[in-house]
Short mmCIF file of C-alpha atoms in Angstrom, two decimals:
data_model
loop_
_atom_site.label_atom_id
_atom_site.label_comp_id
_atom_site.label_asym_id
_atom_site.label_seq_id
_atom_site.Cartn_x
_atom_site.Cartn_y
_atom_site.Cartn_z
CA MET A 23 13.12 25.88 16.39
CA THR A 24 15.85 25.62 15.27
CA SER A 25 16.69 28.85 12.44
CA SER A 26 18.87 28.07 9.97
CA THR A 27 21.42 30.86 11.43
CA ASP A 28 21.86 28.76 13.98
CA LEU A 29 23.01 26.16 12.03
CA ARG A 30 25.34 28.10 8.87
CA LYS A 31 28.04 26.74 10.92
CA THR A 32 27.47 23.06 11.40
CA ASP A 33 29.03 20.28 10.14
CA LEU A 34 26.34 17.63 8.92
CA ARG A 35 27.41 15.79 11.09
CA GLU A 36 26.07 17.31 14.48
CA THR A 37 23.14 17.63 12.51
CA VAL A 38 22.45 14.24 11.97
CA GLU A 39 22.18 13.72 15.33
CA SER A 40 19.85 16.71 15.57
CA TYR A 41 17.89 14.57 12.90
CA TRP A 42 17.41 11.28 14.94
CA ALA A 43 17.39 13.29 18.96
CA SER A 44 14.26 14.98 17.36
CA ALA A 45 12.53 11.79 15.32
CA GLU A 46 12.59 9.97 18.98
CA ALA A 47 12.07 13.07 21.37
CA ARG A 48 8.16 13.88 18.35
CA ASP A 49 9.23 17.73 18.49
CA TRP A 50 8.98 17.83 14.77
CA ALA A 51 10.46 21.78 14.93
CA ALA A 52 13.98 20.91 15.77
CA PHE A 53 12.68 18.63 12.76
CA ALA A 54 11.56 19.94 10.56
CA GLY A 55 15.19 22.68 11.76
CA THR A 56 18.08 20.54 10.67
CA LEU A 57 16.18 19.84 6.29
CA ALA A 58 16.38 21.68 3.56
CA GLU A 59 14.48 23.02 2.78
CA ASP A 60 14.23 20.78 -1.01
CA VAL A 61 15.21 18.16 0.47
CA VAL A 62 14.93 14.86 -1.68
CA TYR A 63 14.22 11.16 0.13
CA THR A 64 14.73 8.20 -1.32
CA LEU A 65 13.93 4.44 -0.44
CA PRO A 66 15.89 2.05 -3.06
CA GLN A 67 13.92 -0.95 -1.45
CA THR A 68 10.95 -0.37 -2.62
CA ARG A 69 10.85 3.07 -5.11
CA GLU A 70 9.38 5.88 -3.40
CA CYS A 71 10.39 8.96 -2.96
CA VAL A 72 9.29 11.88 -0.64
CA ARG A 73 10.25 15.83 -1.83
CA GLY A 74 10.26 18.68 0.30
CA ARG A 75 11.39 19.75 4.07
CA GLU A 76 6.80 19.91 4.65
CA ARG A 77 5.66 16.97 3.13
CA TYR A 78 9.13 14.93 4.89
CA VAL A 79 8.22 16.36 8.18
CA GLN A 80 4.58 14.88 7.42
CA PHE A 81 6.20 11.49 6.22
CA ASN A 82 7.96 10.68 8.97
CA ARG A 83 4.71 12.74 11.78
CA GLU A 84 2.36 10.08 10.03
CA TYR A 85 4.40 6.74 10.07
CA PRO A 86 2.27 4.42 13.03
CA GLY A 87 3.65 2.66 16.59
CA ASP A 88 4.95 3.31 19.44
CA TRP A 89 8.18 3.64 17.33
CA HIS A 90 12.34 3.98 19.13
CA LEU A 91 15.29 4.27 17.98
CA ARG A 92 19.36 4.74 19.05
CA ILE A 93 22.04 5.33 16.64
CA GLU A 94 24.97 2.36 16.63
CA ARG A 95 26.91 3.38 14.25
CA MET A 96 27.68 6.67 12.32
CA VAL A 97 29.87 7.58 9.46
CA ALA A 98 31.07 10.82 9.08
CA GLU A 99 33.07 12.72 6.74
CA PRO A 100 32.73 16.84 6.02
CA GLY A 101 28.60 17.36 3.18
CA GLN A 102 28.38 12.90 3.89
CA VAL A 103 26.95 10.61 7.27
CA VAL A 104 26.19 7.14 7.07
CA THR A 105 24.24 6.08 10.04
CA TRP A 106 22.72 2.58 11.05
CA ILE A 107 20.09 2.40 13.63
CA HIS A 108 17.95 0.52 15.93
CA PHE A 109 14.05 0.89 15.78
CA THR A 110 12.00 -0.46 17.98
CA VAL A 111 8.72 -1.06 17.85
CA GLY A 112 6.72 -2.80 21.43
CA LEU A 113 8.99 -6.34 20.72
CA GLU A 114 10.06 -6.21 17.00
CA GLU A 115 13.66 -5.18 16.24
CA MET A 116 14.50 -3.30 13.25
CA TYR A 117 18.28 -1.94 11.88
CA ALA A 118 17.80 0.78 9.27
CA ILE A 119 20.93 2.11 7.15
CA SER A 120 20.92 6.10 6.55
CA PHE A 121 23.22 8.23 3.87
CA PHE A 122 22.56 11.89 3.66
CA THR A 123 24.58 14.44 2.23
CA GLY A 124 23.92 17.65 3.39
CA ASP A 125 24.29 21.52 2.32
CA ALA A 126 26.11 24.11 1.97
CA GLU A 127 24.44 24.91 5.11
CA GLY A 128 25.29 21.71 7.41
CA ARG A 129 21.19 20.56 6.33
CA VAL A 130 20.28 17.60 5.31
CA ALA A 131 19.76 16.99 1.38
CA SER A 132 19.43 13.86 1.27
CA VAL A 133 19.15 10.89 2.42
CA THR A 134 18.45 7.52 1.59
CA ASP A 135 17.50 4.75 3.36
CA PHE A 136 17.71 1.29 3.14
CA TRP A 137 15.67 -1.19 5.84
CA PRO A 138 17.28 -4.73 5.63
CA GLU A 139 14.99 -7.85 7.44
CA PRO A 140 15.62 -11.10 8.54
CA TYR A 141 16.50 -13.99 5.93
CA GLU A 142 17.75 -17.82 6.53
CA PRO A 143 20.78 -18.61 5.35
CA PRO A 144 21.99 -19.96 2.61
CA LEU A 145 22.19 -23.81 2.03
CA GLY A 146 26.25 -24.92 1.71
CA ARG A 147 28.74 -23.14 3.78
CA GLU A 148 28.03 -24.43 7.26
CA HIS A 149 31.70 -25.16 7.17
CA LEU A 150 32.73 -21.49 7.64
CA VAL A 151 30.33 -19.93 9.51
CA GLU A 152 29.11 -19.84 13.16
CA ARG A 153 25.29 -19.06 14.45
CA TYR A 154 24.97 -16.05 16.62
CA MET B 9 50.36 -9.95 -3.66
CA THR B 10 50.16 -7.23 -0.67
CA SER B 11 52.43 -7.27 1.21
CA SER B 12 51.28 -5.36 5.17
CA THR B 13 54.25 -4.12 5.17
CA ASP B 14 53.46 -1.69 2.14
CA LEU B 15 49.71 -1.46 3.95
CA ARG B 16 51.77 -0.64 7.37
CA LYS B 17 50.58 3.42 6.07
CA THR B 18 47.19 2.73 3.81
CA ASP B 19 44.44 4.33 5.70
CA LEU B 20 41.09 2.62 5.48
CA ARG B 21 39.30 3.71 2.65
CA GLU B 22 42.40 3.05 0.03
CA THR B 23 42.58 -0.82 1.80
CA VAL B 24 38.51 -0.66 1.18
CA GLU B 25 39.00 0.02 -1.80
CA SER B 26 41.34 -2.84 -3.09
CA TYR B 27 38.88 -5.16 -0.78
CA TRP B 28 36.23 -4.17 -3.01
CA ALA B 29 38.83 -3.85 -7.25
CA SER B 30 40.58 -7.79 -5.29
CA ALA B 31 37.16 -9.16 -4.38
CA GLU B 32 35.84 -7.42 -9.10
CA ALA B 33 38.62 -9.19 -10.35
CA ARG B 34 38.73 -12.68 -7.75
CA ASP B 35 42.24 -11.75 -7.01
CA TRP B 36 41.73 -13.79 -3.66
CA ALA B 37 45.94 -13.28 -2.64
CA ALA B 38 45.10 -9.32 -3.26
CA PHE B 39 41.33 -9.28 -1.81
CA ALA B 40 44.03 -11.57 1.66
CA GLY B 41 46.07 -8.87 1.84
CA THR B 42 43.83 -7.19 3.04
CA LEU B 43 42.08 -8.01 5.60
CA ALA B 44 43.35 -8.63 8.80
CA GLU B 45 44.70 -11.92 10.33
CA ASP B 46 42.06 -11.77 12.46
CA VAL B 47 39.22 -10.61 10.88
CA VAL B 48 35.78 -10.96 11.89
CA TYR B 49 32.43 -11.14 9.02
CA THR B 50 29.03 -10.18 10.38
CA LEU B 51 25.46 -10.53 9.10
CA PRO B 52 23.00 -9.30 11.59
CA GLN B 53 20.09 -10.68 9.15
CA THR B 54 20.89 -13.99 9.51
CA ARG B 55 22.84 -14.10 12.07
CA GLU B 56 26.17 -15.66 10.47
CA CYS B 57 30.32 -14.35 11.42
CA VAL B 58 33.30 -15.76 9.69
CA ARG B 59 35.41 -15.90 11.98
CA GLY B 60 39.27 -15.63 10.47
CA ARG B 61 40.83 -14.45 7.38
CA GLU B 62 41.24 -17.97 6.10
CA ARG B 63 37.90 -18.53 6.00
CA TYR B 64 36.65 -15.43 4.67
CA VAL B 65 38.57 -15.60 1.73
CA GLN B 66 37.92 -18.85 1.41
CA PHE B 67 33.58 -17.55 1.77
CA ASN B 68 33.86 -15.03 -0.33
CA ARG B 69 35.87 -17.54 -3.16
CA GLU B 70 33.34 -20.34 -2.94
CA TYR B 71 30.24 -17.60 -3.32
CA PRO B 72 28.53 -18.95 -6.39
CA GLY B 73 27.93 -17.37 -9.35
CA ASP B 74 28.97 -14.83 -12.38
CA TRP B 75 28.87 -11.70 -10.05
CA HIS B 76 29.73 -8.50 -10.50
CA LEU B 77 30.43 -5.66 -7.84
CA ARG B 78 30.35 -1.34 -8.09
CA ILE B 79 31.19 1.27 -5.56
CA GLU B 80 27.83 3.85 -5.56
CA ARG B 81 28.39 4.93 -2.69
CA MET B 82 31.38 5.37 0.45
CA VAL B 83 31.81 7.21 3.77
CA ALA B 84 35.06 7.10 5.36
CA GLU B 85 36.92 8.74 8.72
CA PRO B 86 39.55 7.39 10.49
CA GLY B 87 39.14 3.85 11.91
CA GLN B 88 35.59 3.45 10.12
CA VAL B 89 34.73 3.53 6.55
CA VAL B 90 30.43 2.44 5.02
CA THR B 91 30.56 1.43 1.48
CA TRP B 92 26.77 1.25 -0.15
CA ILE B 93 27.95 -1.77 -3.55
CA HIS B 94 25.29 -2.22 -6.19
CA PHE B 95 25.92 -6.18 -7.17
CA THR B 96 24.94 -8.07 -10.11
CA VAL B 97 24.47 -11.21 -10.44
CA GLY B 98 22.89 -12.15 -14.77
CA LEU B 99 19.96 -9.75 -14.96
CA GLU B 100 19.49 -9.98 -11.17
CA GLU B 101 20.53 -6.40 -9.18
CA MET B 102 21.12 -6.10 -5.02
CA TYR B 103 22.70 -3.52 -3.22
CA ALA B 104 25.08 -4.26 0.30
CA ILE B 105 25.39 -2.27 2.77
CA SER B 106 29.34 -3.18 4.09
CA PHE B 107 29.97 -1.25 8.08
CA PHE B 108 33.94 -1.41 8.20
CA THR B 109 36.66 -1.21 10.58
CA GLY B 110 40.22 -1.15 10.84
CA ASP B 111 43.40 -1.77 13.10
CA ALA B 112 46.01 0.10 13.12
CA GLU B 113 48.11 -0.62 10.15
CA GLY B 114 45.12 0.27 8.35
CA ARG B 115 43.42 -2.99 7.16
CA VAL B 116 40.21 -4.91 7.84
CA ALA B 117 39.34 -5.33 11.56
CA SER B 118 34.99 -6.55 10.81
CA VAL B 119 32.65 -5.66 7.94
CA THR B 120 28.81 -5.98 8.69
CA ASP B 121 26.72 -7.05 6.04
CA PHE B 122 23.67 -5.48 4.88
CA TRP B 123 21.60 -6.94 1.90
CA PRO B 124 18.67 -4.86 1.42
CA GLU B 125 15.19 -7.16 -1.01
CA PRO B 126 13.29 -5.49 -2.64
CA TYR B 127 9.12 -5.01 -1.12
CA GLU B 128 5.75 -4.20 -1.54
CA PRO B 129 5.33 -0.79 -0.15
CA PRO B 130 2.67 0.29 2.42
CA LEU B 131 -0.54 1.14 1.91
CA GLY B 132 -1.67 4.77 3.66
CA ARG B 133 1.42 7.08 2.27
CA GLU B 134 0.13 7.24 -1.97
CA HIS B 135 -0.56 10.97 -0.89
CA LEU B 136 3.47 12.52 -0.27
CA VAL B 137 5.83 9.45 -2.53
CA GLU B 138 6.67 9.49 -5.93
CA ARG B 139 7.29 6.00 -7.30
CA TYR B 140 10.97 6.10 -9.49
#
């Protein structure tokens, strides 16, 4: 497990890379090491939140299915990172967009996740768009 | 209208701030000034894309309703910006997450938008979450 000393000078971009790599590896000790003890995870679409490192690790560990992820895009500035993640569970594909903030030690202080679903385009704009 | 000369040394963060401010103001000339001529707008949820400044301005100008927006969060690094926007149309509230890339002049070269919708939380995680 990565100790908080190791992370003292880590910038948040590297922490977030470790966060996703350890989630994909189901390495929950390393995953916990990327998190502030009072981390807050928020899902605005369901108005849910999970408070604290222990519950949040459990929330991820219990998540069902043989899911796999890859980072599609990452944008980082000091103290803030956003990732666009491509998830697969069997043949199903999903996107997740996650806004991270960091604490003074470069650990994850908050994560706000969005899970956008496919939908049918509204009528009336066919003259301007292409489908792919 | 902001000329491309004015934008030559603009960083993408400032361009994106102008993009949203001019959209909110329905100032389509200023909005067009933030865009590269060959801008590409992509909606992964509907698999639609709009190519070129003229069509993309028209796409926004024709968008129905008395919508208003505010920037909830912005994360920027050189050449890449992400915004989380809070939209209202009457009493309806929505979020949009937009990934921007820039061209050499600091104009918007691509926008990829996600529009996540509310959904009911899955059963089985009530012991770990709070609702808000």
